[in-house]
Structure formats: C-alpha cells, structure tokens
mmCIF file with all atom_site columns, C-alpha atoms in Angstrom:
data_model
loop_
_atom_site.group_PDB
_atom_site.id
_atom_site.type_symbol
_atom_site.label_atom_id
_atom_site.label_alt_id
_atom_site.label_comp_id
_atom_site.label_asym_id
_atom_site.label_entity_id
_atom_site.label_seq_id
_atom_site.pdbx_PDB_ins_code
_atom_site.Cartn_x
_atom_site.Cartn_y
_atom_site.Cartn_z
_atom_site.occupancy
_atom_site.B_iso_or_equiv
_atom_site.pdbx_formal_charge
_atom_site.auth_seq_id
_atom_site.auth_comp_id
_atom_site.auth_asym_id
_atom_site.auth_atom_id
_atom_site.pdbx_PDB_model_num
ATOM 1   C CA . MET X 1 1   ? 11.030  8.255   19.670  1.00 0.00 ? 43  MET X CA 1
ATOM 2   C CA . ARG X 1 2   ? 7.349   9.188   21.007  1.00 0.00 ? 44  ARG X CA 1
ATOM 3   C CA . LEU X 1 3   ? 7.302   12.131  18.600  1.00 0.00 ? 45  LEU X CA 1
ATOM 4   C CA . LEU X 1 4   ? 7.249   9.894   15.289  1.00 0.00 ? 46  LEU X CA 1
ATOM 5   C CA . PRO X 1 5   ? 3.897   8.801   15.736  1.00 0.00 ? 47  PRO X CA 1
ATOM 6   C CA . PRO X 1 6   ? 2.675   12.129  15.736  1.00 0.00 ? 48  PRO X CA 1
ATOM 7   C CA . LEU X 1 7   ? 4.636   13.502  13.613  1.00 0.00 ? 49  LEU X CA 1
ATOM 8   C CA . PHE X 1 8   ? 3.799   10.902  10.903  1.00 0.00 ? 50  PHE X CA 1
ATOM 9   C CA . ALA X 1 9   ? 0.109   11.909  11.553  1.00 0.00 ? 51  ALA X CA 1
ATOM 10  C CA . ALA X 1 10  ? 0.741   15.259  11.125  1.00 0.00 ? 52  ALA X CA 1
ATOM 11  C CA . VAL X 1 11  ? 2.566   14.445  8.016   1.00 0.00 ? 53  VAL X CA 1
ATOM 12  C CA . LEU X 1 12  ? -0.442  12.681  6.472   1.00 0.00 ? 54  LEU X CA 1
ATOM 13  C CA . ALA X 1 13  ? -2.782  14.902  7.357   1.00 0.00 ? 55  ALA X CA 1
ATOM 14  C CA . VAL X 1 14  ? -0.828  17.660  5.774   1.00 0.00 ? 56  VAL X CA 1
ATOM 15  C CA . ASP X 1 15  ? -0.575  14.909  2.297   1.00 0.00 ? 57  ASP X CA 1
ATOM 16  C CA . LEU X 1 16  ? -4.254  14.618  2.871   1.00 0.00 ? 58  LEU X CA 1
ATOM 17  C CA . ILE X 1 17  ? -5.181  18.644  2.534   1.00 0.00 ? 59  ILE X CA 1
ATOM 18  C CA . ALA X 1 18  ? -2.654  19.164  -0.067  1.00 0.00 ? 60  ALA X CA 1
ATOM 19  C CA . LEU X 1 19  ? -4.311  16.610  -2.142  1.00 0.00 ? 61  LEU X CA 1
ATOM 20  C CA . LEU X 1 20  ? -7.749  18.390  -0.960  1.00 0.00 ? 62  LEU X CA 1
ATOM 21  C CA . ALA X 1 21  ? -6.543  21.888  -1.806  1.00 0.00 ? 63  ALA X CA 1
ATOM 22  C CA . GLY X 1 22  ? -4.998  20.281  -5.725  1.00 0.00 ? 64  GLY X CA 1
ATOM 23  C CA . SER X 1 23  ? -1.604  21.398  -4.151  1.00 0.00 ? 65  SER X CA 1
ATOM 24  C CA . GLY X 1 24  ? 1.010   18.968  -6.389  1.00 0.00 ? 66  GLY X CA 1
ATOM 25  C CA . VAL X 1 25  ? 4.007   20.643  -4.440  1.00 0.00 ? 67  VAL X CA 1
ATOM 26  C CA . GLY X 1 26  ? 2.440   19.859  -0.908  1.00 0.00 ? 68  GLY X CA 1
ATOM 27  C CA . HIS X 1 27  ? 1.714   16.011  -2.129  1.00 0.00 ? 69  HIS X CA 1
ATOM 28  C CA . ALA X 1 28  ? 5.102   15.928  -3.844  1.00 0.00 ? 70  ALA X CA 1
ATOM 29  C CA . VAL X 1 29  ? 6.862   17.107  -0.294  1.00 0.00 ? 71  VAL X CA 1
ATOM 30  C CA . ALA X 1 30  ? 4.683   15.279  2.026   1.00 0.00 ? 72  ALA X CA 1
ATOM 31  C CA . LYS X 1 31  ? 4.085   11.938  0.381   1.00 0.00 ? 73  LYS X CA 1
ATOM 32  C CA . PRO X 1 32  ? 7.948   10.822  0.311   1.00 0.00 ? 74  PRO X CA 1
ATOM 33  C CA . LEU X 1 33  ? 8.139   11.481  4.033   1.00 0.00 ? 75  LEU X CA 1
ATOM 34  C CA . LEU X 1 34  ? 5.682   8.843   5.345   1.00 0.00 ? 76  LEU X CA 1
ATOM 35  C CA . MET X 1 35  ? 7.334   5.978   4.946   1.00 0.00 ? 77  MET X CA 1
ATOM 36  C CA . PRO X 1 36  ? 10.811  6.932   6.376   1.00 0.00 ? 78  PRO X CA 1
ATOM 37  C CA . LEU X 1 37  ? 9.216   8.433   9.632   1.00 0.00 ? 79  LEU X CA 1
ATOM 38  C CA . LEU X 1 38  ? 7.457   5.149   9.957   1.00 0.00 ? 80  LEU X CA 1
ATOM 39  C CA . ALA X 1 39  ? 10.477  2.981   9.270   1.00 0.00 ? 81  ALA X CA 1
ATOM 40  C CA . GLY X 1 40  ? 12.227  5.186   11.507  1.00 0.00 ? 82  GLY X CA 1
ATOM 41  C CA . TYR X 1 41  ? 10.153  4.433   14.522  1.00 0.00 ? 83  TYR X CA 1
ATOM 42  C CA . ALA X 1 42  ? 10.074  0.869   13.857  1.00 0.00 ? 84  ALA X CA 1
ATOM 43  C CA . ALA X 1 43  ? 14.047  0.435   13.831  1.00 0.00 ? 85  ALA X CA 1
ATOM 44  C CA . LEU X 1 44  ? 14.232  2.451   16.808  1.00 0.00 ? 86  LEU X CA 1
ATOM 45  C CA . ARG X 1 45  ? 11.482  -0.036  18.447  1.00 0.00 ? 87  ARG X CA 1
ATOM 46  C CA . GLY X 1 46  ? 13.423  -2.826  17.927  1.00 0.00 ? 88  GLY X CA 1
ATOM 47  C CA . ALA X 1 47  ? 10.984  -4.108  14.896  1.00 0.00 ? 89  ALA X CA 1
ATOM 48  C CA . PRO X 1 48  ? 11.974  -7.073  12.319  1.00 0.00 ? 90  PRO X CA 1
ATOM 49  C CA . ARG X 1 49  ? 14.090  -6.231  9.403   1.00 0.00 ? 91  ARG X CA 1
ATOM 50  C CA . THR X 1 50  ? 11.346  -7.532  7.263   1.00 0.00 ? 92  THR X CA 1
ATOM 51  C CA . LEU X 1 51  ? 9.033   -4.840  8.656   1.00 0.00 ? 93  LEU X CA 1
ATOM 52  C CA . VAL X 1 52  ? 11.821  -2.363  8.258   1.00 0.00 ? 94  VAL X CA 1
ATOM 53  C CA . ALA X 1 53  ? 12.440  -3.308  4.729   1.00 0.00 ? 95  ALA X CA 1
ATOM 54  C CA . ALA X 1 54  ? 8.648   -3.171  3.795   1.00 0.00 ? 96  ALA X CA 1
ATOM 55  C CA . LEU X 1 55  ? 8.203   0.188   5.137   1.00 0.00 ? 97  LEU X CA 1
ATOM 56  C CA . LEU X 1 56  ? 11.298  1.203   3.345   1.00 0.00 ? 98  LEU X CA 1
ATOM 57  C CA . PHE X 1 57  ? 9.597   -0.786  -0.159  1.00 0.00 ? 99  PHE X CA 1
ATOM 58  C CA . GLY X 1 58  ? 6.077   1.577   0.554   1.00 0.00 ? 100 GLY X CA 1
ATOM 59  C CA . TRP X 1 59  ? 8.729   4.648   0.261   1.00 0.00 ? 101 TRP X CA 1
ATOM 60  C CA . GLY X 1 60  ? 10.293  3.419   -2.776  1.00 0.00 ? 102 GLY X CA 1
ATOM 61  C CA . GLY X 1 61  ? 6.860   3.175   -4.574  1.00 0.00 ? 103 GLY X CA 1
ATOM 62  C CA . ASP X 1 62  ? 5.578   6.362   -3.013  1.00 0.00 ? 104 ASP X CA 1
ATOM 63  C CA . VAL X 1 63  ? 8.373   8.473   -4.684  1.00 0.00 ? 105 VAL X CA 1
ATOM 64  C CA . PHE X 1 64  ? 8.470   6.354   -8.335  1.00 0.00 ? 106 PHE X CA 1
ATOM 65  C CA . LEU X 1 65  ? 4.722   6.780   -8.041  1.00 0.00 ? 107 LEU X CA 1
ATOM 66  C CA . LEU X 1 66  ? 4.851   10.982  -7.956  1.00 0.00 ? 108 LEU X CA 1
ATOM 67  C CA . LEU X 1 67  ? 6.758   11.053  -11.393 1.00 0.00 ? 109 LEU X CA 1
ATOM 68  C CA . ASP X 1 68  ? 4.473   11.199  -14.506 1.00 0.00 ? 110 ASP X CA 1
ATOM 69  C CA . ALA X 1 69  ? 5.900   8.338   -16.576 1.00 0.00 ? 111 ALA X CA 1
ATOM 70  C CA . GLU X 1 70  ? 5.027   4.564   -17.173 1.00 0.00 ? 112 GLU X CA 1
ATOM 71  C CA . TRP X 1 71  ? 8.675   3.343   -17.006 1.00 0.00 ? 113 TRP X CA 1
ATOM 72  C CA . ALA X 1 72  ? 7.995   5.270   -12.850 1.00 0.00 ? 114 ALA X CA 1
ATOM 73  C CA . PHE X 1 73  ? 4.766   3.175   -12.631 1.00 0.00 ? 115 PHE X CA 1
ATOM 74  C CA . LEU X 1 74  ? 6.352   0.040   -13.283 1.00 0.00 ? 116 LEU X CA 1
ATOM 75  C CA . VAL X 1 75  ? 9.713   0.288   -11.006 1.00 0.00 ? 117 VAL X CA 1
ATOM 76  C CA . GLY X 1 76  ? 7.310   1.822   -8.336  1.00 0.00 ? 118 GLY X CA 1
ATOM 77  C CA . MET X 1 77  ? 4.792   -1.025  -8.482  1.00 0.00 ? 119 MET X CA 1
ATOM 78  C CA . GLY X 1 78  ? 7.912   -3.235  -8.563  1.00 0.00 ? 120 GLY X CA 1
ATOM 79  C CA . SER X 1 79  ? 8.692   -1.466  -4.987  1.00 0.00 ? 121 SER X CA 1
ATOM 80  C CA . PHE X 1 80  ? 5.731   -2.015  -3.543  1.00 0.00 ? 122 PHE X CA 1
ATOM 81  C CA . ALA X 1 81  ? 5.514   -5.603  -4.845  1.00 0.00 ? 123 ALA X CA 1
ATOM 82  C CA . ALA X 1 82  ? 8.663   -6.278  -3.113  1.00 0.00 ? 124 ALA X CA 1
ATOM 83  C CA . GLY X 1 83  ? 7.126   -4.495  0.207   1.00 0.00 ? 125 GLY X CA 1
ATOM 84  C CA . HIS X 1 84  ? 4.117   -6.871  0.165   1.00 0.00 ? 126 HIS X CA 1
ATOM 85  C CA . VAL X 1 85  ? 6.711   -9.810  -0.247  1.00 0.00 ? 127 VAL X CA 1
ATOM 86  C CA . CYS X 1 86  ? 8.354   -8.993  3.038   1.00 0.00 ? 128 CYS X CA 1
ATOM 87  C CA . TYR X 1 87  ? 5.071   -8.613  4.916   1.00 0.00 ? 129 TYR X CA 1
ATOM 88  C CA . LEU X 1 88  ? 3.607   -11.923 3.973   1.00 0.00 ? 130 LEU X CA 1
ATOM 89  C CA . LEU X 1 89  ? 6.697   -13.296 5.040   1.00 0.00 ? 131 LEU X CA 1
ATOM 90  C CA . LEU X 1 90  ? 5.766   -11.354 8.508   1.00 0.00 ? 132 LEU X CA 1
ATOM 91  C CA . PHE X 1 91  ? 2.498   -12.828 8.298   1.00 0.00 ? 133 PHE X CA 1
ATOM 92  C CA . GLY X 1 92  ? 3.055   -16.174 6.224   1.00 0.00 ? 134 GLY X CA 1
ATOM 93  C CA . ARG X 1 93  ? 2.518   -18.363 9.479   1.00 0.00 ? 135 ARG X CA 1
ATOM 94  C CA . ALA X 1 94  ? -0.534  -17.067 10.859  1.00 0.00 ? 136 ALA X CA 1
ATOM 95  C CA . ARG X 1 95  ? -3.909  -19.327 10.173  1.00 0.00 ? 137 ARG X CA 1
ATOM 96  C CA . THR X 1 96  ? -6.227  -17.692 7.978   1.00 0.00 ? 138 THR X CA 1
ATOM 97  C CA . SER X 1 97  ? -9.537  -19.353 6.465   1.00 0.00 ? 139 SER X CA 1
ATOM 98  C CA . PRO X 1 98  ? -9.381  -21.462 3.056   1.00 0.00 ? 140 PRO X CA 1
ATOM 99  C CA . LEU X 1 99  ? -12.728 -20.035 2.232   1.00 0.00 ? 141 LEU X CA 1
ATOM 100 C CA . LEU X 1 100 ? -11.688 -16.432 2.503   1.00 0.00 ? 142 LEU X CA 1
ATOM 101 C CA . GLY X 1 101 ? -8.267  -17.206 0.461   1.00 0.00 ? 143 GLY X CA 1
ATOM 102 C CA . ALA X 1 102 ? -10.895 -18.755 -2.012  1.00 0.00 ? 144 ALA X CA 1
ATOM 103 C CA . GLY X 1 103 ? -13.262 -15.857 -2.130  1.00 0.00 ? 145 GLY X CA 1
ATOM 104 C CA . TYR X 1 104 ? -10.351 -13.117 -2.970  1.00 0.00 ? 146 TYR X CA 1
ATOM 105 C CA . GLY X 1 105 ? -9.241  -15.630 -5.562  1.00 0.00 ? 147 GLY X CA 1
ATOM 106 C CA . VAL X 1 106 ? -12.632 -15.374 -7.118  1.00 0.00 ? 148 VAL X CA 1
ATOM 107 C CA . ALA X 1 107 ? -12.275 -11.432 -6.602  1.00 0.00 ? 149 ALA X CA 1
ATOM 108 C CA . LEU X 1 108 ? -8.631  -11.237 -8.418  1.00 0.00 ? 150 LEU X CA 1
ATOM 109 C CA . VAL X 1 109 ? -10.354 -13.298 -11.559 1.00 0.00 ? 151 VAL X CA 1
ATOM 110 C CA . ALA X 1 110 ? -12.769 -10.761 -11.788 1.00 0.00 ? 152 ALA X CA 1
ATOM 111 C CA . VAL X 1 111 ? -11.045 -7.484  -11.367 1.00 0.00 ? 153 VAL X CA 1
ATOM 112 C CA . VAL X 1 112 ? -8.470  -8.768  -13.693 1.00 0.00 ? 154 VAL X CA 1
ATOM 113 C CA . LEU X 1 113 ? -10.807 -9.880  -16.318 1.00 0.00 ? 155 LEU X CA 1
ATOM 114 C CA . LEU X 1 114 ? -13.110 -6.092  -16.546 1.00 0.00 ? 156 LEU X CA 1
ATOM 115 C CA . LEU X 1 115 ? -9.688  -4.221  -15.729 1.00 0.00 ? 157 LEU X CA 1
ATOM 116 C CA . TRP X 1 116 ? -7.878  -5.956  -19.076 1.00 0.00 ? 158 TRP X CA 1
ATOM 117 C CA . PRO X 1 117 ? -9.338  -4.200  -22.037 1.00 0.00 ? 159 PRO X CA 1
ATOM 118 C CA . ASP X 1 118 ? -8.903  -0.822  -20.834 1.00 0.00 ? 160 ASP X CA 1
ATOM 119 C CA . LEU X 1 119 ? -5.003  -1.314  -19.287 1.00 0.00 ? 161 LEU X CA 1
ATOM 120 C CA . PRO X 1 120 ? -2.461  -0.080  -21.817 1.00 0.00 ? 162 PRO X CA 1
ATOM 121 C CA . ALA X 1 121 ? -1.005  -2.872  -23.547 1.00 0.00 ? 163 ALA X CA 1
ATOM 122 C CA . PRO X 1 122 ? 2.474   -3.181  -21.812 1.00 0.00 ? 164 PRO X CA 1
ATOM 123 C CA . LEU X 1 123 ? 0.753   -2.712  -18.473 1.00 0.00 ? 165 LEU X CA 1
ATOM 124 C CA . ARG X 1 124 ? -1.004  -5.795  -18.670 1.00 0.00 ? 166 ARG X CA 1
ATOM 125 C CA . ILE X 1 125 ? 0.510   -8.522  -17.737 1.00 0.00 ? 167 ILE X CA 1
ATOM 126 C CA . PRO X 1 126 ? 2.400   -6.501  -14.627 1.00 0.00 ? 168 PRO X CA 1
ATOM 127 C CA . VAL X 1 127 ? -0.920  -5.234  -13.607 1.00 0.00 ? 169 VAL X CA 1
ATOM 128 C CA . ALA X 1 128 ? -2.217  -9.105  -13.741 1.00 0.00 ? 170 ALA X CA 1
ATOM 129 C CA . GLY X 1 129 ? 1.028   -10.232 -11.795 1.00 0.00 ? 171 GLY X CA 1
ATOM 130 C CA . TYR X 1 130 ? 0.907   -7.837  -9.238  1.00 0.00 ? 172 TYR X CA 1
ATOM 131 C CA . SER X 1 131 ? -2.905  -8.466  -8.542  1.00 0.00 ? 173 SER X CA 1
ATOM 132 C CA . LEU X 1 132 ? -2.036  -11.830 -7.895  1.00 0.00 ? 174 LEU X CA 1
ATOM 133 C CA . LEU X 1 133 ? 0.152   -10.692 -5.397  1.00 0.00 ? 175 LEU X CA 1
ATOM 134 C CA . LEU X 1 134 ? -2.390  -8.147  -4.046  1.00 0.00 ? 176 LEU X CA 1
ATOM 135 C CA . ALA X 1 135 ? -4.867  -11.266 -3.853  1.00 0.00 ? 177 ALA X CA 1
ATOM 136 C CA . ALA X 1 136 ? -2.495  -13.052 -1.524  1.00 0.00 ? 178 ALA X CA 1
ATOM 137 C CA . MET X 1 137 ? -2.019  -9.618  0.465   1.00 0.00 ? 179 MET X CA 1
ATOM 138 C CA . ALA X 1 138 ? -5.537  -9.183  1.009   1.00 0.00 ? 180 ALA X CA 1
ATOM 139 C CA . TYR X 1 139 ? -6.005  -12.344 2.318   1.00 0.00 ? 181 TYR X CA 1
ATOM 140 C CA . ARG X 1 140 ? -3.966  -11.120 5.040   1.00 0.00 ? 182 ARG X CA 1
ATOM 141 C CA . ALA X 1 141 ? -6.008  -8.126  4.762   1.00 0.00 ? 183 ALA X CA 1
ATOM 142 C CA . LEU X 1 142 ? -3.708  -5.482  3.449   1.00 0.00 ? 184 LEU X CA 1
ATOM 143 C CA . PHE X 1 143 ? -4.239  -2.603  0.891   1.00 0.00 ? 185 PHE X CA 1
ATOM 144 C CA . LEU X 1 144 ? -6.723  -4.034  -1.124  1.00 0.00 ? 186 LEU X CA 1
ATOM 145 C CA . PHE X 1 145 ? -8.973  -0.664  -1.425  1.00 0.00 ? 187 PHE X CA 1
ATOM 146 C CA . SER X 1 146 ? -6.224  1.714   -2.505  1.00 0.00 ? 188 SER X CA 1
ATOM 147 C CA . ASP X 1 147 ? -4.409  -0.569  -4.905  1.00 0.00 ? 189 ASP X CA 1
ATOM 148 C CA . THR X 1 148 ? -8.153  -1.092  -6.955  1.00 0.00 ? 190 THR X CA 1
ATOM 149 C CA . LEU X 1 149 ? -8.214  2.411   -7.018  1.00 0.00 ? 191 LEU X CA 1
ATOM 150 C CA . ILE X 1 150 ? -4.557  2.529   -8.373  1.00 0.00 ? 192 ILE X CA 1
ATOM 151 C CA . ALA X 1 151 ? -5.476  -0.240  -10.952 1.00 0.00 ? 193 ALA X CA 1
ATOM 152 C CA . THR X 1 152 ? -8.983  1.529   -12.014 1.00 0.00 ? 194 THR X CA 1
ATOM 153 C CA . GLY X 1 153 ? -6.968  4.451   -12.249 1.00 0.00 ? 195 GLY X CA 1
ATOM 154 C CA . VAL X 1 154 ? -4.319  3.206   -14.759 1.00 0.00 ? 196 VAL X CA 1
ATOM 155 C CA . ALA X 1 155 ? -7.756  1.733   -16.716 1.00 0.00 ? 197 ALA X CA 1
ATOM 156 C CA . ASP X 1 156 ? -8.961  5.250   -17.029 1.00 0.00 ? 198 ASP X CA 1
ATOM 157 C CA . TRP X 1 157 ? -12.016 4.056   -14.783 1.00 0.00 ? 199 TRP X CA 1
ATOM 158 C CA . PRO X 1 158 ? -14.420 6.567   -13.688 1.00 0.00 ? 200 PRO X CA 1
ATOM 159 C CA . GLN X 1 159 ? -13.580 7.711   -10.240 1.00 0.00 ? 201 GLN X CA 1
ATOM 160 C CA . ALA X 1 160 ? -14.382 9.411   -7.193  1.00 0.00 ? 202 ALA X CA 1
ATOM 161 C CA . PRO X 1 161 ? -13.796 12.821  -6.295  1.00 0.00 ? 203 PRO X CA 1
ATOM 162 C CA . VAL X 1 162 ? -9.861  13.583  -5.345  1.00 0.00 ? 204 VAL X CA 1
ATOM 163 C CA . PRO X 1 163 ? -9.341  9.474   -5.671  1.00 0.00 ? 205 PRO X CA 1
ATOM 164 C CA . ASP X 1 164 ? -5.598  10.206  -4.476  1.00 0.00 ? 206 ASP X CA 1
ATOM 165 C CA . PHE X 1 165 ? -6.723  11.631  -1.018  1.00 0.00 ? 207 PHE X CA 1
ATOM 166 C CA . TRP X 1 166 ? -8.858  8.245   -0.468  1.00 0.00 ? 208 TRP X CA 1
ATOM 167 C CA . ILE X 1 167 ? -5.622  6.269   -1.497  1.00 0.00 ? 209 ILE X CA 1
ATOM 168 C CA . MET X 1 168 ? -3.333  8.021   0.864   1.00 0.00 ? 210 MET X CA 1
ATOM 169 C CA . LEU X 1 169 ? -6.201  8.220   3.611   1.00 0.00 ? 211 LEU X CA 1
ATOM 170 C CA . THR X 1 170 ? -6.503  3.819   3.508   1.00 0.00 ? 212 THR X CA 1
ATOM 171 C CA . TYR X 1 171 ? -2.780  3.048   3.129   1.00 0.00 ? 213 TYR X CA 1
ATOM 172 C CA . GLY X 1 172 ? -1.312  5.582   5.506   1.00 0.00 ? 214 GLY X CA 1
ATOM 173 C CA . ALA X 1 173 ? -3.443  4.271   7.868   1.00 0.00 ? 215 ALA X CA 1
ATOM 174 C CA . ALA X 1 174 ? -3.117  0.692   7.165   1.00 0.00 ? 216 ALA X CA 1
ATOM 175 C CA . GLN X 1 175 ? 0.779   0.694   6.981   1.00 0.00 ? 217 GLN X CA 1
ATOM 176 C CA . TYR X 1 176 ? 0.954   2.553   10.396  1.00 0.00 ? 218 TYR X CA 1
ATOM 177 C CA . LEU X 1 177 ? -1.620  -0.144  11.541  1.00 0.00 ? 219 LEU X CA 1
ATOM 178 C CA . LEU X 1 178 ? 0.302   -2.713  10.124  1.00 0.00 ? 220 LEU X CA 1
ATOM 179 C CA . ALA X 1 179 ? 3.304   -1.505  11.546  1.00 0.00 ? 221 ALA X CA 1
ATOM 180 C CA . THR X 1 180 ? 2.177   -0.700  15.279  1.00 0.00 ? 222 THR X CA 1
ATOM 181 C CA . GLY X 1 181 ? 0.554   -3.951  15.271  1.00 0.00 ? 223 GLY X CA 1
ATOM 182 C CA . VAL X 1 182 ? 3.760   -6.110  14.412  1.00 0.00 ? 224 VAL X CA 1
ATOM 183 C CA . LEU X 1 183 ? 5.381   -3.900  17.138  1.00 0.00 ? 225 LEU X CA 1
ATOM 184 C CA . THR X 1 184 ? 3.013   -4.952  19.447  1.00 0.00 ? 226 THR X CA 1
ATOM 185 C CA . SER X 1 185 ? 2.588   -8.407  18.847  1.00 0.00 ? 227 SER X CA 1
ATOM 186 C CA . SER X 1 186 ? 6.781   -8.507  18.673  1.00 0.00 ? 228 SER X CA 1
ATOM 187 C CA . SER X 1 187 ? 6.970   -6.992  21.877  1.00 0.00 ? 229 SER X CA 1
ATOM 188 C CA . ALA X 1 188 ? 4.671   -9.468  23.673  1.00 0.00 ? 230 ALA X CA 1
ATOM 189 C CA . GLY X 1 189 ? 5.759   -12.127 22.227  1.00 0.00 ? 231 GLY X CA 1
ATOM 190 C CA . ARG X 1 190 ? 1.957   -13.426 20.160  1.00 0.00 ? 232 ARG X CA 1
ATOM 191 C CA . PRO X 1 191 ? 1.756   -14.582 16.860  1.00 0.00 ? 233 PRO X CA 1
ATOM 192 C CA . LEU X 1 192 ? 1.294   -11.519 14.372  1.00 0.00 ? 234 LEU X CA 1
ATOM 193 C CA . PRO X 1 193 ? -2.512  -10.239 13.467  1.00 0.00 ? 235 PRO X CA 1
ATOM 194 C CA . THR X 1 194 ? -3.961  -11.511 10.567  1.00 0.00 ? 236 THR X CA 1
ATOM 195 C CA . GLY X 1 195 ? -7.587  -11.350 9.098   1.00 0.00 ? 237 GLY X CA 1
ATOM 196 C CA . PRO X 1 196 ? -9.927  -8.753  8.503   1.00 0.00 ? 238 PRO X CA 1
ATOM 197 C CA . ALA X 1 197 ? -9.156  -7.530  12.039  1.00 0.00 ? 239 ALA X CA 1
ATOM 198 C CA . ALA X 1 198 ? -5.114  -6.849  11.475  1.00 0.00 ? 240 ALA X CA 1
ATOM 199 C CA . ALA X 1 199 ? -5.856  -3.711  9.439   1.00 0.00 ? 241 ALA X CA 1
ATOM 200 C CA . PRO X 1 200 ? -8.453  -1.787  7.296   1.00 0.00 ? 242 PRO X CA 1
ATOM 201 C CA . SER X 1 201 ? -7.760  -1.603  3.405   1.00 0.00 ? 243 SER X CA 1
ATOM 202 C CA . PRO X 1 202 ? -4.987  1.275   2.215   1.00 0.00 ? 244 PRO X CA 1
ATOM 203 C CA . GLY X 1 203 ? -0.080  5.339   -2.760  1.00 0.00 ? 245 GLY X CA 1
ATOM 204 C CA . VAL X 1 204 ? -3.713  6.226   -8.383  1.00 0.00 ? 246 VAL X CA 1
ATOM 205 C CA . ARG X 1 205 ? -2.032  6.798   -11.603 1.00 0.00 ? 247 ARG X CA 1
ATOM 206 C CA . PRO X 1 206 ? 1.700   7.329   -12.005 1.00 0.00 ? 248 PRO X CA 1
ATOM 207 C CA . ARG X 1 207 ? 0.466   11.119  -11.735 1.00 0.00 ? 249 ARG X CA 1
ATOM 208 C CA . SER X 1 208 ? 0.428   10.530  -7.946  1.00 0.00 ? 250 SER X CA 1
#
C-alpha cells in the first residue's frame, strides 16, 4: 500500500515527460494508470466509497478524452461530471463563504458568454451545463484551472505551449491532494477540508 503514492507520482512524471516530448504513445499508456492507482490506494486505506467512485469516474473521463471524437469527449465530460458530483457529496456539508460562491458564479457567466460563440454548436449546451457544475466544484476549490483550459481548447482559443502538460500537472496534483485530504480527515474524524487551501485548481481537447 505504501508503494502506491510513489508509484502514482512516478506514473504522473512519466506522463508529463511524455507530453513535453510529444509522445502520444507514452501519454496514452501513462494517463489511464493514474486514477486506478489512486482509487486502489484509497480503497486499501478504507476511504469512503464516494471517494473511490469519484476517482474511478475520473479514470473514465481520462480514457474517453484520449479518443479524438466528439462523442467520446461528451462521454468523458459526463464521466468527469459524475466524479464532480461525488466530490460535492463528500464536501457538501462543509462551510464556505457565500461571497466566494457569488464570485465563482460571476466568473461562470463571464466564461460561458466568452466561449459560447467559438464552441461547436453541438457542444454549447453540454459545456454550459458542465461549467455550472464546475462552478460548484470551484466553490469547493476543485479543477478550475485544468477544466477552463479544456473549454478554451475546445473553443480553439490560443493556448499556452504544451497545454496538456499544465492540465495534467494541475489535475494530477489536485486529485492526489483531494484523495489524501479526504483520507486524512476521515481517519482523524475531522470535517472534510474545503476552501482555497483544500487543493490547487487541477484531463484539453478530445485528443488528450
């Protein structure tokens, strides 16, 4: 069991190096291993089933986003959305600032309005709905950076060099910190962490 966190870090490092090197094969091999490693570690530590489910839904999203097809992107987005719902169930009772929630709401509306004209027509409603769920997740300090990069990639906005690298770096770090945070809180009998200190913001286009 102790080997799983270092193994997760090693696989994430391999994935990031593959992205920097432009190795699609390395990325396709390493990326699908990440969430099963975390889910296995969480299960062995006696994690709540909701956490294990969230990680496995993340794995589903990771796998489907590797396929370069619109249907696969939608299925992957749905899988990530289910994982977000699991996290909301885990963190839903924690107290957060209403002002922070209002700020995320304003950010959501602004981002959707900016992206809307550049999104493919079949993806506009699904992306808007997913963005609403993302705003709720961001309110719990989850995945804001990586998922925003996904949306801007779909809209064909200019991207930073090697955008997949930054997506996987923040996504992998956030999933790991969320999992270990829930495990630590559960074992100590404390309320689940929330707010900006709970995790950093963290799978770009369907080609990922």
